[in-house]
Amino acid sequence: MESFLSKFFPEVLIATKNTKRNIYCKYDNQWLTTFTSSLFLTAALSSLVASRVTRMVGRQRIMLFGGAMFLAGAILNGAAINIAMLIIGLYLSETAPAKWRGAFASSFSFFLVLGGLCANITNYFADRIPSWGWRISLGVAAVPGAILVVGALFVSDTPSSLVLRDHPDQARAALQRIRGTDADVDSEFKDIVRAVEEAKQNEKGAFRRLLSKQYRHNLIVGVAIPLFYELTGMTVVAVFLPVLFRTVGFNSQRAILGSVISSTVALFATLLGSLVMDYTGSRFLLITGALGMMLCEVAIAWVMAAHMGLHNAVSMPRNYATGVLVLILLAMFFFGVSWSNVRWPLLSEVYPVEVRSAGQAISVSVWLCLTFSELQAFIKMLCAIKYGVFLVHAGCLLVATIFVALFLPETNGVPLEVMRSVWTDHWFWRRFVKDDKQNNYGFALL
């Protein structure tokens, strides 16, 4: 939004109107990229401690705290008068813990994309308000923050959470309220206590065990998936989509409209991916999506190179700019139906239960740290290597395709209790997990 740039980044707004400056470099501003990327770094740090803090204080309190921080961040952003307030506001908004990462599998991606669509629609209409429309875009985040706070007041701690925090009497009372005053909860309560004790044992030393040779194959795949996910370039493209559209010649309003259309396409793709995942399997979607994105990014680079030139470019002809928009939408479709949709259920499957929580924490943190790094570097790369930034991501997609084809076993549809078998049957990983196969066989006999 020009009203936002004029308030906090006037030098960027001046650069966008400078016809003598290379179009690729008009948004090259470190403070702007820091504002955009800072929330991902904070989210990475909070995701590592989320489960431990939740175990200590309970789900209701952590939801109240997270909602209050989100609400405070939104209010601070909407009332910001300088860049420091903006970044602090983002930090507060992102300290809500990622307790439910991987839960509900692809539904997480659906609601994430839906939230992005709502944000882009808000931006589109707020951009029409001169001078202070940006305050609506940032301040409207107070709505979900308030919903989190109010909703948390009506959510009680679960019996398992109370047992985990050494409150067995309260846990039993909570279970009795849930099942009814006349229900016999003795057997179920004993099962909960037993399950919590087993969970405590699994949590002890989980990070240390995950780094051992026994779980090396799980960790490699668990890190590779978020690594290649980020190197697709689609997260960065989604965040900087208005910048890219401004770069190729769209005005502010049309650039934001392009983001609305892109979010709509991503939402449709996410729904489609959820429907076909059980039929096609994870590997097919990942490979098909990577190849589709790779071809789109090569085409985008070719169009930008041919019709914006290498030096002193001012704008792109409108029909070619529209072509770039279509290619980006097509790439977002491939991304939404494959990598964006598959990564959450996949990361919940590649780790065995005894290290699953620690493994998912590492995977999520790797993804968020990479997102922070890429967002910090993207505008610089766009200015330095111009259209070549898309060729870099296309090359990463080629490597990702090869990795998935050769080293990722198919986990879709495999029961979690026998998930180790997909590693022992894999042509490469089986040499590292022979002992696990023997142990699983003996366990199955028992």
PDB file of N, CA and C in Angstrom, residues 377-409:
ATOM      1  N   ALA A 377      16.433 -12.429   2.193  1.00  0.00           N
ATOM      2  CA  ALA A 377      17.325 -12.401   1.038  1.00  0.00           C
ATOM      3  C   ALA A 377      16.623 -12.147  -0.291  1.00  0.00           C
ATOM      4  N   PHE A 378      15.302 -12.378  -0.369  1.00  0.00           N
ATOM      5  CA  PHE A 378      14.636 -12.401  -1.667  1.00  0.00           C
ATOM      6  C   PHE A 378      14.754 -11.077  -2.422  1.00  0.00           C
ATOM      7  N   ILE A 379      14.451  -9.969  -1.758  1.00  0.00           N
ATOM      8  CA  ILE A 379      14.496  -8.677  -2.438  1.00  0.00           C
ATOM      9  C   ILE A 379      15.922  -8.359  -2.887  1.00  0.00           C
ATOM     10  N   LYS A 380      16.908  -8.715  -2.053  1.00  0.00           N
ATOM     11  CA  LYS A 380      18.306  -8.524  -2.435  1.00  0.00           C
ATOM     12  C   LYS A 380      18.650  -9.365  -3.666  1.00  0.00           C
ATOM     13  N   MET A 381      18.176 -10.622  -3.665  1.00  0.00           N
ATOM     14  CA  MET A 381      18.435 -11.501  -4.801  1.00  0.00           C
ATOM     15  C   MET A 381      17.747 -10.983  -6.063  1.00  0.00           C
ATOM     16  N   LEU A 382      16.517 -10.495  -5.908  1.00  0.00           N
ATOM     17  CA  LEU A 382      15.789  -9.954  -7.053  1.00  0.00           C
ATOM     18  C   LEU A 382      16.541  -8.780  -7.664  1.00  0.00           C
ATOM     19  N   CYS A 383      17.131  -7.951  -6.812  1.00  0.00           N
ATOM     20  CA  CYS A 383      17.890  -6.800  -7.293  1.00  0.00           C
ATOM     21  C   CYS A 383      19.218  -7.231  -7.918  1.00  0.00           C
ATOM     22  N   ALA A 384      19.865  -8.264  -7.312  1.00  0.00           N
ATOM     23  CA  ALA A 384      21.202  -8.663  -7.757  1.00  0.00           C
ATOM     24  C   ALA A 384      21.175  -9.546  -9.000  1.00  0.00           C
ATOM     25  N   ILE A 385      20.322 -10.590  -8.996  1.00  0.00           N
ATOM     26  CA  ILE A 385      20.325 -11.526 -10.130  1.00  0.00           C
ATOM     27  C   ILE A 385      19.046 -11.453 -10.950  1.00  0.00           C
ATOM     28  N   LYS A 386      18.159 -10.523 -10.587  1.00  0.00           N
ATOM     29  CA  LYS A 386      16.963 -10.230 -11.361  1.00  0.00           C
ATOM     30  C   LYS A 386      16.116 -11.481 -11.587  1.00  0.00           C
ATOM     31  N   TYR A 387      15.720 -11.743 -12.828  1.00  0.00           N
ATOM     32  CA  TYR A 387      14.861 -12.891 -13.109  1.00  0.00           C
ATOM     33  C   TYR A 387      15.502 -14.215 -12.732  1.00  0.00           C
ATOM     34  N   GLY A 388      16.836 -14.218 -12.535  1.00  0.00           N
ATOM     35  CA  GLY A 388      17.552 -15.444 -12.183  1.00  0.00           C
ATOM     36  C   GLY A 388      17.111 -16.036 -10.865  1.00  0.00           C
ATOM     37  N   VAL A 389      16.449 -15.230 -10.021  1.00  0.00           N
ATOM     38  CA  VAL A 389      15.972 -15.757  -8.735  1.00  0.00           C
ATOM     39  C   VAL A 389      14.987 -16.898  -8.952  1.00  0.00           C
ATOM     40  N   PHE A 390      14.203 -16.837 -10.025  1.00  0.00           N
ATOM     41  CA  PHE A 390      13.268 -17.922 -10.321  1.00  0.00           C
ATOM     42  C   PHE A 390      13.987 -19.161 -10.848  1.00  0.00           C
ATOM     43  N   LEU A 391      15.088 -18.947 -11.546  1.00  0.00           N
ATOM     44  CA  LEU A 391      15.869 -20.086 -12.026  1.00  0.00           C
ATOM     45  C   LEU A 391      16.539 -20.811 -10.860  1.00  0.00           C
ATOM     46  N   VAL A 392      16.942 -20.063  -9.830  1.00  0.00           N
ATOM     47  CA  VAL A 392      17.533 -20.682  -8.638  1.00  0.00           C
ATOM     48  C   VAL A 392      16.520 -21.619  -7.984  1.00  0.00           C
ATOM     49  N   HIS A 393      15.299 -21.144  -7.814  1.00  0.00           N
ATOM     50  CA  HIS A 393      14.265 -21.982  -7.199  1.00  0.00           C
ATOM     51  C   HIS A 393      13.866 -23.145  -8.100  1.00  0.00           C
ATOM     52  N   ALA A 394      13.897 -22.932  -9.407  1.00  0.00           N
ATOM     53  CA  ALA A 394      13.604 -24.031 -10.328  1.00  0.00           C
ATOM     54  C   ALA A 394      14.644 -25.139 -10.194  1.00  0.00           C
ATOM     55  N   GLY A 395      15.924 -24.748 -10.032  1.00  0.00           N
ATOM     56  CA  GLY A 395      16.973 -25.743  -9.807  1.00  0.00           C
ATOM     57  C   GLY A 395      16.774 -26.505  -8.506  1.00  0.00           C
ATOM     58  N   CYS A 396      16.349 -25.801  -7.458  1.00  0.00           N
ATOM     59  CA  CYS A 396      16.064 -26.463  -6.174  1.00  0.00           C
ATOM     60  C   CYS A 396      14.909 -27.452  -6.314  1.00  0.00           C
ATOM     61  N   LEU A 397      13.920 -27.104  -7.130  1.00  0.00           N
ATOM     62  CA  LEU A 397      12.790 -28.000  -7.349  1.00  0.00           C
ATOM     63  C   LEU A 397      13.215 -29.270  -8.076  1.00  0.00           C
ATOM     64  N   LEU A 398      14.174 -29.143  -8.971  1.00  0.00           N
ATOM     65  CA  LEU A 398      14.691 -30.328  -9.661  1.00  0.00           C
ATOM     66  C   LEU A 398      15.364 -31.270  -8.664  1.00  0.00           C
ATOM     67  N   VAL A 399      16.170 -30.695  -7.760  1.00  0.00           N
ATOM     68  CA  VAL A 399      16.817 -31.510  -6.724  1.00  0.00           C
ATOM     69  C   VAL A 399      15.769 -32.140  -5.808  1.00  0.00           C
ATOM     70  N   ALA A 400      14.743 -31.376  -5.455  1.00  0.00           N
ATOM     71  CA  ALA A 400      13.671 -31.892  -4.599  1.00  0.00           C
ATOM     72  C   ALA A 400      12.957 -33.064  -5.249  1.00  0.00           C
ATOM     73  N   THR A 401      12.722 -32.958  -6.550  1.00  0.00           N
ATOM     74  CA  THR A 401      12.056 -34.043  -7.278  1.00  0.00           C
ATOM     75  C   THR A 401      12.882 -35.316  -7.226  1.00  0.00           C
ATOM     76  N   ILE A 402      14.180 -35.180  -7.432  1.00  0.00           N
ATOM     77  CA  ILE A 402      15.073 -36.346  -7.400  1.00  0.00           C
ATOM     78  C   ILE A 402      15.094 -36.961  -6.003  1.00  0.00           C
ATOM     79  N   PHE A 403      15.146 -36.115  -4.967  1.00  0.00           N
ATOM     80  CA  PHE A 403      15.174 -36.619  -3.596  1.00  0.00           C
ATOM     81  C   PHE A 403      13.903 -37.401  -3.272  1.00  0.00           C
ATOM     82  N   VAL A 404      12.754 -36.831  -3.615  1.00  0.00           N
ATOM     83  CA  VAL A 404      11.488 -37.498  -3.320  1.00  0.00           C
ATOM     84  C   VAL A 404      11.398 -38.818  -4.075  1.00  0.00           C
ATOM     85  N   ALA A 405      11.797 -38.812  -5.339  1.00  0.00           N
ATOM     86  CA  ALA A 405      11.699 -40.023  -6.155  1.00  0.00           C
ATOM     87  C   ALA A 405      12.598 -41.135  -5.624  1.00  0.00           C
ATOM     88  N   LEU A 406      13.773 -40.787  -5.107  1.00  0.00           N
ATOM     89  CA  LEU A 406      14.744 -41.799  -4.696  1.00  0.00           C
ATOM     90  C   LEU A 406      14.689 -42.147  -3.209  1.00  0.00           C
ATOM     91  N   PHE A 407      14.413 -41.165  -2.348  1.00  0.00           N
ATOM     92  CA  PHE A 407      14.642 -41.371  -0.920  1.00  0.00           C
ATOM     93  C   PHE A 407      13.410 -41.244  -0.026  1.00  0.00           C
ATOM     94  N   LEU A 408      12.285 -40.837  -0.568  1.00  0.00           N
ATOM     95  CA  LEU A 408      11.101 -40.698   0.286  1.00  0.00           C
ATOM     96  C   LEU A 408      10.199 -41.908   0.131  1.00  0.00           C
ATOM     97  N   PRO A 409      10.010 -42.701   1.186  1.00  0.00           N
ATOM     98  CA  PRO A 409       9.074 -43.824   1.099  1.00  0.00           C
ATOM     99  C   PRO A 409       7.640 -43.329   1.133  1.00  0.00           C
TER     100      PRO A 409
END
